[in-house]
Coordinates of N, CA, C and O in Angstrom, one line a residue:
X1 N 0.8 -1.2 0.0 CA 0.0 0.0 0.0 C 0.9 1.2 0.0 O 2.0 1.3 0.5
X2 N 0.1 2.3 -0.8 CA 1.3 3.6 -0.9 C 1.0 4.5 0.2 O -0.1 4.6 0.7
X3 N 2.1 5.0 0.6 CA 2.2 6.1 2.1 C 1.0 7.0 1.7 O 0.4 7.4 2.6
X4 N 0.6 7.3 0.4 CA -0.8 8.0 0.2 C -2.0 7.6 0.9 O -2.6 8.2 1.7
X5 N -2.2 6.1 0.4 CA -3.0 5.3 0.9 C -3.4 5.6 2.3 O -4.3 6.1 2.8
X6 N -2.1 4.9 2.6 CA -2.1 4.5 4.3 C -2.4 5.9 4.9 O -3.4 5.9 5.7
X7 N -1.9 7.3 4.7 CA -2.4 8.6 4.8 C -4.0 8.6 5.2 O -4.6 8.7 6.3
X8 N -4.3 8.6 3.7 CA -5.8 8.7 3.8 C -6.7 7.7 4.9 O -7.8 7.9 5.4
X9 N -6.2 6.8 5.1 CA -7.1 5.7 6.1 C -6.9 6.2 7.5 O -7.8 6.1 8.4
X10 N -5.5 6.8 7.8 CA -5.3 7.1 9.2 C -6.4 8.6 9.1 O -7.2 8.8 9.9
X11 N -6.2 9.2 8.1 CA -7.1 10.7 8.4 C -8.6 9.8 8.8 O -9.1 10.3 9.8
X12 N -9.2 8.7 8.3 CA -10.3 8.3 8.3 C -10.4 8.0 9.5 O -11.3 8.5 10.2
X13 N -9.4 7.1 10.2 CA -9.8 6.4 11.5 C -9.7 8.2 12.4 O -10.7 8.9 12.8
X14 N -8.8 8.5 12.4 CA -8.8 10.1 13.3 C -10.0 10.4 13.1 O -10.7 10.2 14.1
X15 N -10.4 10.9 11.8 CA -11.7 11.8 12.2 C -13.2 10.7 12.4 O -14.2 11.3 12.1
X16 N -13.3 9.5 12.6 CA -14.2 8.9 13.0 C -13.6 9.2 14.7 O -14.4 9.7 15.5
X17 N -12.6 9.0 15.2 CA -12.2 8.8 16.7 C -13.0 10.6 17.0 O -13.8 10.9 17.8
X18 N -12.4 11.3 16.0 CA -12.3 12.5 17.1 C -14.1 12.7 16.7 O -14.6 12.8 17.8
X19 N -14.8 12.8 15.9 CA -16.3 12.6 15.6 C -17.0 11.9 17.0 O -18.1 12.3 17.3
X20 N -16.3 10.6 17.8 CA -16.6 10.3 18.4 C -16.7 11.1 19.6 O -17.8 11.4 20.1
X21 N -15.6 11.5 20.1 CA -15.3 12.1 21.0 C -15.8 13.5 21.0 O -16.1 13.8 22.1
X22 N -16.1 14.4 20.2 CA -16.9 15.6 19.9 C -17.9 15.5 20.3 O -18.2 16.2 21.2
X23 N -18.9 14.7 19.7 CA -20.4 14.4 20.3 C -20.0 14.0 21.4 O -20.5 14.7 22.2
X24 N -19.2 13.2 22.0 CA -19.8 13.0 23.8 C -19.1 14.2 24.6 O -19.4 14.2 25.8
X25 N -18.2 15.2 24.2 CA -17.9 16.3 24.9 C -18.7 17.5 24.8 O -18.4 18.6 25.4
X26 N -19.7 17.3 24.0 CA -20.3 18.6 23.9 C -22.2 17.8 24.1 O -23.0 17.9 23.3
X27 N -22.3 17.2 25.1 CA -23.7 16.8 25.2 C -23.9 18.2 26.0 O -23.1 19.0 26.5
X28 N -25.2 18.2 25.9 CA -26.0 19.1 26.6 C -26.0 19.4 28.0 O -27.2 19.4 28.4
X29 N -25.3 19.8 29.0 CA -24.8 19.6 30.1 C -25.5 21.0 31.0 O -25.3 21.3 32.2
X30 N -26.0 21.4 30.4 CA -27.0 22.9 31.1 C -27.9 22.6 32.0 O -28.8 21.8 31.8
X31 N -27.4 23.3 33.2 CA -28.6 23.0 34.1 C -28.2 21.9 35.4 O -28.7 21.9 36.5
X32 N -27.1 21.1 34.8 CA -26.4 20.1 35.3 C -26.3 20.2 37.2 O -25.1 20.4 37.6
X33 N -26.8 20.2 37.9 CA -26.3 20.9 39.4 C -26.2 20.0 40.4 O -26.1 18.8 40.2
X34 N -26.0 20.5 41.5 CA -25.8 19.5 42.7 C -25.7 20.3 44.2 O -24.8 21.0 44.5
X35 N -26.8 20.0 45.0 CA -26.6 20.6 46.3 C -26.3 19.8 47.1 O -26.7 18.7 46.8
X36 N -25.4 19.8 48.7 CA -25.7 19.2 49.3 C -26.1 19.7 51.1 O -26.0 20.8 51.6
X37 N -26.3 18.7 51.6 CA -26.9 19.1 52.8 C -25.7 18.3 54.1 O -25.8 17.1 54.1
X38 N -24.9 18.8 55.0 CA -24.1 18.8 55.5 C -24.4 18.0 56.8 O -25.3 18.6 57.5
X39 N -24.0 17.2 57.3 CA -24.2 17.0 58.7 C -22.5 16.9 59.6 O -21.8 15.9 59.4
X40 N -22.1 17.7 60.1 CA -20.5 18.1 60.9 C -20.8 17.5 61.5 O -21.9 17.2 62.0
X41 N -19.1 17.1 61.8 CA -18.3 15.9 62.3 C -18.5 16.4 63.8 O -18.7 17.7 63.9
X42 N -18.3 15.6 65.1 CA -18.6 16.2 66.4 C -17.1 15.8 66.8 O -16.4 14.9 66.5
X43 N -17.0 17.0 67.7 CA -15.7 16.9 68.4 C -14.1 16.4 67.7 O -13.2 15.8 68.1
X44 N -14.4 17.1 66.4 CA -13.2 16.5 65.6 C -13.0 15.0 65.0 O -12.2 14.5 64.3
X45 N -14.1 14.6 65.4 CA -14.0 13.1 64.9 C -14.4 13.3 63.4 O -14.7 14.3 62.8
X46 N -14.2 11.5 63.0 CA -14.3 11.1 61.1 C -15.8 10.7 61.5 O -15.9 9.5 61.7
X47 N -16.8 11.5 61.6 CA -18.1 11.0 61.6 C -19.1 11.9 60.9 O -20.3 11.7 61.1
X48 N -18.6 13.1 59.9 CA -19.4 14.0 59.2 C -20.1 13.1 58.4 O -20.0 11.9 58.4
X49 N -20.9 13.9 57.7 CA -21.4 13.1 56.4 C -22.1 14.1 55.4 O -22.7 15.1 55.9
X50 N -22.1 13.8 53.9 CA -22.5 14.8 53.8 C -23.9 14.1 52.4 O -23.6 13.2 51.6
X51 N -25.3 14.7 52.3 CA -26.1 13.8 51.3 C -25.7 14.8 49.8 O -25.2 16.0 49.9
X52 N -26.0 14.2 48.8 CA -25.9 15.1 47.4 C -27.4 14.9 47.0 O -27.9 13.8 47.2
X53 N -28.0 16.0 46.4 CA -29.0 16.2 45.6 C -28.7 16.9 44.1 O -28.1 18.0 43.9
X54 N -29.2 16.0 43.2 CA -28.7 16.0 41.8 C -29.7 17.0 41.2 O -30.8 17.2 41.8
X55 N -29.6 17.6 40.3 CA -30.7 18.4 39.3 C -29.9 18.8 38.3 O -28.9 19.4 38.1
X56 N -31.3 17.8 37.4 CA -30.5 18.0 35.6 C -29.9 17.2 35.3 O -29.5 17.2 34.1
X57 N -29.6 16.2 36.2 CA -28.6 14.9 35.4 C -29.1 14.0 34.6 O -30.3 14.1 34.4
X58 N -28.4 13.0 33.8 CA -29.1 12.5 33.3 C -28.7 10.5 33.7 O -28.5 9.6 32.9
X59 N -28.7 10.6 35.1 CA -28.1 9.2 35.9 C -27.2 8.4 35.9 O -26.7 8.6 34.8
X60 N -26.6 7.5 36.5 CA -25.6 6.7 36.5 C -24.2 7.8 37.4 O -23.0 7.7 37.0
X61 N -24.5 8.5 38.2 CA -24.1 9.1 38.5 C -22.8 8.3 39.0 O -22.9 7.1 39.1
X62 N -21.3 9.3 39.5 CA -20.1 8.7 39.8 C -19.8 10.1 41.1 O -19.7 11.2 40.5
X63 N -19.8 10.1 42.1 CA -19.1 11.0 42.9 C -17.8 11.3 43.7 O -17.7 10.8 44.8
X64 N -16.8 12.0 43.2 CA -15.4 12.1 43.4 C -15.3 13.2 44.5 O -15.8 14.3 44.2
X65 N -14.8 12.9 45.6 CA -14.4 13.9 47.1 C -13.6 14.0 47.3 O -13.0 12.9 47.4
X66 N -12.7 15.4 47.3 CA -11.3 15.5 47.5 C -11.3 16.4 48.7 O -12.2 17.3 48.5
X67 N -10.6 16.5 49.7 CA -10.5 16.8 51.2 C -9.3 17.6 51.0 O -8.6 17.6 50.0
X68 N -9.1 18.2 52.0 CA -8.2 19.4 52.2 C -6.6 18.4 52.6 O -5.5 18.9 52.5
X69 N -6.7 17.3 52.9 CA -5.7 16.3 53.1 C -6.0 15.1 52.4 O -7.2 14.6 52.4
X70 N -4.2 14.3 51.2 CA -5.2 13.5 50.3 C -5.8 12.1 51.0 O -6.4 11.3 50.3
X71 N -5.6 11.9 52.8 CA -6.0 11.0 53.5 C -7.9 10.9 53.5 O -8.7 10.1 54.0
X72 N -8.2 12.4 52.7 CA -9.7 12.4 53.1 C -10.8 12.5 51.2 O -12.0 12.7 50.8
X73 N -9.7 12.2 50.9 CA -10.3 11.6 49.1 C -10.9 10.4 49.0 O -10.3 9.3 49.0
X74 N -12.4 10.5 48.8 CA -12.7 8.9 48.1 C -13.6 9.6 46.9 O -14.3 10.6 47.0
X75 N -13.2 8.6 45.8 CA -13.2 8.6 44.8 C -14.1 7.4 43.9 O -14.0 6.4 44.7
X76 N -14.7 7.1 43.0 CA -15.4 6.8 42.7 C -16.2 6.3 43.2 O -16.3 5.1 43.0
X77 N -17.1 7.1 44.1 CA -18.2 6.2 44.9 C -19.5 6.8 44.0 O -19.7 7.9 43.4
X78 N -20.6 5.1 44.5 CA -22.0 5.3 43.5 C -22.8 5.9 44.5 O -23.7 6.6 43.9
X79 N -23.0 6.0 46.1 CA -23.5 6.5 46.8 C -24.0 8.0 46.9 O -23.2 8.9 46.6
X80 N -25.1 8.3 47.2 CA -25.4 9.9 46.5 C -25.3 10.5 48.8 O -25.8 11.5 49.3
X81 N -24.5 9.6 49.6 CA -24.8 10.1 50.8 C -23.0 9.5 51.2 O -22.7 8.3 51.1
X82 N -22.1 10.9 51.5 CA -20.8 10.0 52.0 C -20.6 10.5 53.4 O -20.7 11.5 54.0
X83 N -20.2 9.1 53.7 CA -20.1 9.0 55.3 C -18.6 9.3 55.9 O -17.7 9.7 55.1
X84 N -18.2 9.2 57.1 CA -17.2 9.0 57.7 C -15.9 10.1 57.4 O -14.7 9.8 57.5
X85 N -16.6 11.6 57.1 CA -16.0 13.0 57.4 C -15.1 13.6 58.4 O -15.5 13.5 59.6
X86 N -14.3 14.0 58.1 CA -13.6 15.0 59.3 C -13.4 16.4 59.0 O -13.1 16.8 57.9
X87 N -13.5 17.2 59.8 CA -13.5 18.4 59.7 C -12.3 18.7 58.5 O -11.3 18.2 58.4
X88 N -13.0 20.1 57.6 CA -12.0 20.3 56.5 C -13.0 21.1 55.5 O -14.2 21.5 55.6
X89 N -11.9 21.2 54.7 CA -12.7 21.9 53.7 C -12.7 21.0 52.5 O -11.5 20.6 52.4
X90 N -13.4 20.4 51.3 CA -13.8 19.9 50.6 C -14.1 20.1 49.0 O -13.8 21.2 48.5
X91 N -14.5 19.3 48.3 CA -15.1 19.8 46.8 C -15.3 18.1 46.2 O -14.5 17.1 46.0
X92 N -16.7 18.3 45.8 CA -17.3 17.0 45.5 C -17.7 17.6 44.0 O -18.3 18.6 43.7
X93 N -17.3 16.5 43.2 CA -17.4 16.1 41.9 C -18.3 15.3 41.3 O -18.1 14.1 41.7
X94 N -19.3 15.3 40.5 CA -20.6 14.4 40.5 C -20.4 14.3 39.0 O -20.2 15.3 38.4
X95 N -20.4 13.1 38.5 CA -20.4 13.2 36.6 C -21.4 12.0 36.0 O -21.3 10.8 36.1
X96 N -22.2 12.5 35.5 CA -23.4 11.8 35.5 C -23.2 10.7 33.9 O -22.1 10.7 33.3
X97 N -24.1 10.1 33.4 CA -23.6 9.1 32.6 C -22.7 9.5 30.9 O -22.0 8.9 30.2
X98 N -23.2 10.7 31.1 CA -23.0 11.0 29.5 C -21.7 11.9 29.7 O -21.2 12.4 28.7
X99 N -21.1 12.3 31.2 CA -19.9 12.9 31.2 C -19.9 14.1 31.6 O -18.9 14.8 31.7
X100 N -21.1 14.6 32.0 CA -21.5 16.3 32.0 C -21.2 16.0 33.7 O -21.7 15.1 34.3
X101 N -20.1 16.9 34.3 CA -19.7 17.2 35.5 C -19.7 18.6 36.4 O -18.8 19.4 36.4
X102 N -20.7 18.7 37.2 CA -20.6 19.4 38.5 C -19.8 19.2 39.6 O -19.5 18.1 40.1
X103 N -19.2 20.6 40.2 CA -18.5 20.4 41.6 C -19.9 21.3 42.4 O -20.9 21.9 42.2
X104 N -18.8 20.9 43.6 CA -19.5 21.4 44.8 C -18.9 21.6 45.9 O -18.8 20.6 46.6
X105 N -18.1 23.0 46.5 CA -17.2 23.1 47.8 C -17.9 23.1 48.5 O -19.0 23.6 48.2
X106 N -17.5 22.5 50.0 CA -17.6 22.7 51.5 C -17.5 22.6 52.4 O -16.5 21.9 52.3
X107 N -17.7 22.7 53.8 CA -16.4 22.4 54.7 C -17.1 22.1 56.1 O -17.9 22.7 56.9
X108 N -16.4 20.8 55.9 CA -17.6 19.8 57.7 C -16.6 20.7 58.9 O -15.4 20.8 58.9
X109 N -17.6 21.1 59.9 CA -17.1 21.6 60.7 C -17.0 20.3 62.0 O -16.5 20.6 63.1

């Protein structure tokens, strides 16, 4: 096969790849939100917790928590309620099936 050839087939597979990847980066993600409702940790203990409420998603949700220390990161959990907090400041990440991602800062006292 001539280096022409082989040219033109890679342009093909690229722009089928990147066609792919276009449509799932630009889905409709408006509106996308997340609150949550806090319950603080007592006396310094790992017993906060905090629930998420979703609006606008479109399900299969994934929720990533990153803590002011990386001892207080959990990360791919399916649970919309995370337990076992310690005081800190925070930021939860919610990405729902088609990729569309909300944060959310806060800080269990």
């Amino acid at each position: 096969m001539s280096g022409f050839a082989l040219r033109i087939i890679f342009l093909g597979v690229a722009f089928l790849a990147f066609s792919g990847f276009a449509q799932r980066q630009f889905t409709d993600c408006e509106g996308f939100s997340c609150e949550v409702t806090i319950t603080h940790s007592t006396n310094g203990r790992m017993n906060g917790s905090v629930e998420v409420v979703i609006k606008n998603g479109s399900g299969g949700y994934t929720y990533h928590l990153i803590g002011d220390r990386a001892h207080k990161n959990k990360l791919d959990l399916k649970e919309k309620t995370i337990e076992d907090l310690g005081p800190g400041k925070y930021i939860l990440v919610v990405q729902d099936r088609n990729g569309c991602q909300t944060k959310k800062e806060f800080e269990v006292n």
